[in-house]
């Protein structure tokens, strides 16, 4: 019996309606397929795959079905939480919970309809409060928008506008060990109030850290892996194409 579970995080894939859609000149489908090929080779049997939003780029249900088909290749459970580019009719926004040995994974919706910035509504915060209150294992929390400033000025203006409310809920319970998020298109690791906050690269273009205005970075696409140990320990890293 393994002493840990493998979780893979993908984020900000931005698939368009057509397979030849390009974002910032980059081929979204082709890059995702290359990322998935790398991930399949390194992690052929993950226990859970999590996509933390912007699966599609303002695209409809056909594009969502296309990415669902690609991620189904592992035969592992796949959980989704929507981003600001995911259309409500293509991706539901209900919070969800999934149990792994020694861990509970909770995903919350931070999409604010019609906006780029994020917000977790009161009903979802109440759901999270109940889930954390009932949890008996460490919790990994996932959402799209960063729950902390990234240090990148333009990006922080479209972050999670009620992050303080989220942290008040987290603070009431000593269960959340780590948070994974998307939206930032960059790798970041921050320890905040004992919680590890992990930003993950997009499978498409990357944003330049610490830039004042919008700027792309030359870093290649990537994804995140996590080992969740039964005794509550956690290890994580990022893999980039060519790395």
Short mmCIF file of C-alpha atoms in Angstrom, two decimals:
data_model
loop_
_atom_site.label_atom_id
_atom_site.label_comp_id
_atom_site.label_asym_id
_atom_site.label_seq_id
_atom_site.Cartn_x
_atom_site.Cartn_y
_atom_site.Cartn_z
CA UNK A 1 0.00 0.00 0.00
CA UNK A 2 1.41 3.40 -1.00
CA UNK A 3 2.19 5.81 1.80
CA UNK A 4 1.06 8.74 -0.35
CA UNK A 5 -1.43 9.78 -3.03
CA UNK A 6 -0.41 11.54 -6.24
CA UNK A 7 -2.44 14.61 -7.23
CA UNK A 8 -1.80 16.47 -10.47
CA UNK A 9 -2.89 20.08 -10.99
CA UNK A 10 -3.49 21.60 -14.41
CA UNK A 11 -4.66 25.16 -14.84
CA UNK A 12 -5.34 27.92 -17.34
CA UNK A 13 -5.43 25.72 -20.43
CA UNK A 14 -7.54 28.30 -22.34
CA UNK A 15 -8.82 26.05 -25.13
CA UNK A 16 -10.79 27.79 -27.86
CA UNK A 17 -13.79 26.63 -29.83
CA UNK A 18 -11.52 25.28 -32.59
CA UNK A 19 -8.50 23.05 -32.04
CA UNK A 20 -6.25 25.51 -33.89
CA UNK A 21 -7.09 28.39 -31.49
CA UNK A 22 -4.04 30.43 -30.50
CA UNK A 23 -3.74 32.63 -27.41
CA UNK A 24 -0.96 35.25 -27.51
CA UNK A 25 0.24 33.42 -30.61
CA UNK A 26 0.53 30.10 -28.73
CA UNK A 27 -1.41 26.98 -29.81
CA UNK A 28 -3.53 26.11 -26.77
CA UNK A 29 -4.55 22.58 -27.76
CA UNK A 30 -1.11 21.55 -28.99
CA UNK A 31 0.63 22.81 -25.85
CA UNK A 32 -1.88 21.07 -23.60
CA UNK A 33 -1.32 17.80 -25.45
CA UNK A 34 2.44 18.15 -24.95
CA UNK A 35 1.96 18.87 -21.24
CA UNK A 36 -0.31 15.87 -20.89
CA UNK A 37 2.15 13.63 -22.72
CA UNK A 38 4.87 14.64 -20.25
CA UNK A 39 2.57 14.16 -17.27
CA UNK A 40 1.40 10.74 -18.49
CA UNK A 41 5.02 9.62 -18.83
CA UNK A 42 6.04 10.82 -15.37
CA UNK A 43 2.80 10.05 -13.51
CA UNK A 44 0.98 7.23 -15.33
CA UNK A 45 -1.36 6.45 -12.42
CA UNK A 46 -2.31 9.58 -10.45
CA UNK A 47 -4.93 9.25 -7.76
CA UNK A 48 -6.61 12.56 -8.61
CA UNK A 49 -6.37 15.25 -11.29
CA UNK A 50 -7.52 18.80 -10.46
CA UNK A 51 -8.07 21.59 -12.98
CA UNK A 52 -8.20 25.00 -11.30
CA UNK A 53 -9.96 27.04 -13.93
CA UNK A 54 -9.90 28.75 -17.29
CA UNK A 55 -10.20 25.38 -18.95
CA UNK A 56 -11.50 27.23 -22.00
CA UNK A 57 -11.04 30.77 -23.26
CA UNK A 58 -14.58 32.14 -23.38
CA UNK A 59 -15.51 28.99 -25.28
CA UNK A 60 -18.59 26.83 -25.06
CA UNK A 61 -19.53 23.29 -24.23
CA UNK A 62 -17.74 21.64 -27.22
CA UNK A 63 -14.39 23.00 -26.04
CA UNK A 64 -15.13 21.87 -22.49
CA UNK A 65 -15.98 18.37 -23.74
CA UNK A 66 -12.71 18.32 -25.67
CA UNK A 67 -10.59 18.98 -22.60
CA UNK A 68 -12.65 16.55 -20.53
CA UNK A 69 -11.85 13.88 -23.11
CA UNK A 70 -8.14 14.65 -22.98
CA UNK A 71 -7.98 14.50 -19.19
CA UNK A 72 -10.01 11.29 -19.10
CA UNK A 73 -6.99 9.50 -20.58
CA UNK A 74 -5.59 8.77 -17.13
CA UNK A 75 -8.67 6.92 -15.95
CA UNK A 76 -8.36 8.88 -12.69
CA UNK A 77 -11.01 11.08 -11.05
CA UNK A 78 -10.91 14.64 -12.41
CA UNK A 79 -12.21 17.62 -10.42
CA UNK A 80 -12.84 21.08 -11.85
CA UNK A 81 -13.29 24.55 -10.46
CA UNK A 82 -14.19 27.39 -12.85
CA UNK A 83 -12.14 30.42 -13.75
CA UNK A 84 -13.19 33.80 -15.03
CA UNK A 85 -12.93 32.65 -18.68
CA UNK A 86 -15.06 29.53 -18.15
CA UNK A 87 -18.63 30.08 -19.29
CA UNK A 88 -21.26 29.14 -16.68
CA UNK A 89 -23.17 27.07 -19.22
CA UNK A 90 -20.04 25.03 -19.98
CA UNK A 91 -18.73 24.45 -16.45
CA UNK A 92 -20.73 24.19 -13.25
CA UNK A 93 -19.52 26.08 -10.22
CA UNK A 94 -20.66 23.94 -7.31
CA UNK A 95 -18.09 23.36 -4.55
CA UNK A 96 -16.95 19.76 -4.21
CA UNK A 97 -15.09 17.47 -1.82
CA UNK A 98 -12.95 14.41 -2.49
CA UNK A 99 -11.24 12.13 0.01
CA UNK A 100 -7.78 10.62 -0.37
CA UNK A 101 -6.11 8.51 2.31
CA UNK A 102 -5.25 10.92 5.11
CA UNK A 103 -6.46 13.99 3.21
CA UNK A 104 -9.59 15.81 2.09
CA UNK A 105 -9.56 17.91 -1.09
CA UNK A 106 -12.02 20.81 -1.25
CA UNK A 107 -12.64 22.94 -4.34
CA UNK A 108 -14.49 26.25 -4.25
CA UNK A 109 -15.75 28.49 -7.03
CA UNK A 110 -14.17 31.96 -7.13
CA UNK A 111 -15.70 32.95 -10.48
CA UNK A 112 -17.60 36.25 -10.36
CA UNK A 113 -20.01 36.23 -13.26
CA UNK A 114 -19.20 38.92 -15.82
CA UNK A 115 -15.92 39.93 -14.17
CA UNK A 116 -12.23 39.10 -14.42
CA UNK A 117 -11.61 39.46 -10.70
CA UNK A 118 -12.84 36.74 -8.37
CA UNK A 119 -15.19 36.48 -5.41
CA UNK A 120 -16.33 33.57 -3.25
CA UNK A 121 -20.00 34.00 -2.50
CA UNK A 122 -21.46 33.78 1.00
CA UNK A 123 -23.10 30.39 0.42
CA UNK A 124 -19.79 28.87 -0.65
CA UNK A 125 -17.96 30.39 2.31
CA UNK A 126 -20.62 28.89 4.60
CA UNK A 127 -20.18 25.50 2.88
CA UNK A 128 -16.42 25.71 3.37
CA UNK A 129 -16.86 26.64 7.02
CA UNK A 130 -19.02 23.53 7.56
CA UNK A 131 -16.62 21.28 5.67
CA UNK A 132 -13.59 22.49 7.60
CA UNK A 133 -15.46 22.21 10.87
CA UNK A 134 -16.28 18.56 10.14
CA UNK A 135 -12.87 17.62 8.69
CA UNK A 136 -10.78 15.07 10.61
CA UNK A 137 -7.79 15.06 8.23
CA UNK A 138 -5.57 17.74 6.68
CA UNK A 139 -7.27 19.67 3.87
CA UNK A 140 -5.99 20.74 0.47
CA UNK A 141 -8.05 23.65 -0.88
CA UNK A 142 -8.28 24.55 -4.56
CA UNK A 143 -9.70 27.59 -6.36
CA UNK A 144 -8.94 29.69 -9.43
CA UNK A 145 -8.04 33.15 -8.12
CA UNK A 146 -4.96 33.63 -5.91
CA UNK A 147 -5.90 34.03 -2.23
CA UNK A 148 -2.86 36.27 -1.68
CA UNK A 149 -1.28 39.14 -3.64
CA UNK A 150 1.18 37.88 -6.24
CA UNK A 151 3.34 40.99 -6.27
CA UNK A 152 2.42 41.57 -9.92
CA UNK A 153 0.54 44.88 -9.89
CA UNK A 154 -1.89 44.48 -12.79
CA UNK A 155 -2.71 40.91 -11.79
CA UNK A 156 -3.38 41.80 -8.17
CA UNK A 157 -6.04 44.27 -9.34
CA UNK A 158 -8.01 41.31 -10.73
CA UNK A 159 -7.42 38.89 -7.87
CA UNK A 160 -9.77 37.54 -5.21
CA UNK A 161 -11.61 40.59 -3.96
CA UNK A 162 -12.83 38.98 -0.71
CA UNK A 163 -9.68 37.05 0.16
CA UNK A 164 -9.94 38.34 3.74
CA UNK A 165 -13.28 36.54 4.14
CA UNK A 166 -11.71 33.30 2.92
CA UNK A 167 -8.84 33.59 5.37
CA UNK A 168 -11.24 34.27 8.24
CA UNK A 169 -12.91 30.93 7.52
CA UNK A 170 -9.57 29.14 7.20
CA UNK A 171 -8.35 30.71 10.44
CA UNK A 172 -11.32 29.31 12.41
CA UNK A 173 -10.16 25.77 11.70
CA UNK A 174 -6.69 24.24 11.87
CA UNK A 175 -7.22 21.96 8.88
CA UNK A 176 -6.09 23.68 5.67
CA UNK A 177 -2.46 22.74 5.01
CA UNK A 178 -2.16 23.98 1.44
CA UNK A 179 -4.00 25.94 -1.26
CA UNK A 180 -3.54 25.43 -5.00
CA UNK A 181 -4.73 28.07 -7.46
CA UNK A 182 -4.50 29.25 -11.06
CA UNK A 183 -5.15 32.63 -12.73
CA UNK A 184 -1.60 33.89 -12.14
CA UNK A 185 0.05 31.91 -14.97
CA UNK A 186 3.21 31.60 -12.87
CA UNK A 187 4.86 29.41 -10.26
CA UNK A 188 4.78 30.79 -6.73
CA UNK A 189 5.23 29.28 -3.27
CA UNK A 190 4.22 31.28 -0.19
CA UNK A 191 3.75 30.23 3.43
CA UNK A 192 0.95 32.31 4.95
CA UNK A 193 -0.29 31.74 8.48
CA UNK A 194 1.00 28.19 8.33
CA UNK A 195 -0.73 27.46 5.01
CA UNK A 196 1.30 26.70 1.89
CA UNK A 197 -0.09 28.72 -1.05
CA UNK A 198 0.96 27.30 -4.42
CA UNK A 199 0.61 29.13 -7.73
CA UNK A 200 0.97 26.97 -10.82
CA UNK A 201 2.07 27.69 -14.39
CA UNK A 202 -0.44 27.70 -17.21
CA UNK A 203 -0.28 25.01 -19.87
CA UNK A 204 -0.26 28.00 -22.26
CA UNK A 205 1.52 31.38 -21.91
CA UNK A 206 3.10 32.61 -18.67
CA UNK A 207 2.80 36.04 -17.05
CA UNK A 208 5.94 37.94 -16.11
CA UNK A 209 6.31 38.10 -12.31
CA UNK A 210 6.45 41.53 -10.66
CA UNK A 211 5.47 43.43 -13.83
CA UNK A 212 3.45 46.62 -13.41
CA UNK A 213 1.43 46.17 -16.61
CA UNK A 214 0.44 43.07 -18.55
CA UNK A 215 3.53 41.24 -19.80
CA UNK A 216 4.28 37.71 -20.90
CA UNK A 217 7.25 35.74 -19.66
CA UNK A 218 9.45 33.37 -21.63
CA UNK A 219 8.99 30.46 -19.24
CA UNK A 220 7.57 27.30 -20.84
CA UNK A 221 4.18 25.78 -19.98
CA UNK A 222 3.89 23.43 -17.05
CA UNK A 223 1.83 21.68 -14.39
CA UNK A 224 2.09 20.81 -10.70
CA UNK A 225 2.36 17.48 -8.88
CA UNK A 226 1.68 16.88 -5.20
CA UNK A 227 2.40 13.90 -2.97
CA UNK A 228 -0.10 13.81 -0.13
CA UNK A 229 1.21 11.47 2.54
CA UNK A 230 -1.11 9.51 4.80
CA UNK A 231 0.58 11.02 7.85
CA UNK A 232 -0.30 14.57 6.72
CA UNK A 233 2.98 15.52 5.06
CA UNK A 234 3.00 17.13 1.63
CA UNK A 235 5.55 17.43 -1.15
CA UNK A 236 5.02 19.37 -4.36
CA UNK A 237 6.84 20.53 -7.44
CA UNK A 238 6.34 22.01 -10.89
CA UNK A 239 7.28 20.36 -14.19
CA UNK A 240 7.75 22.52 -17.28
CA UNK A 241 8.05 21.41 -20.88
CA UNK A 242 11.69 20.79 -21.62
CA UNK A 243 12.50 20.68 -17.91
#
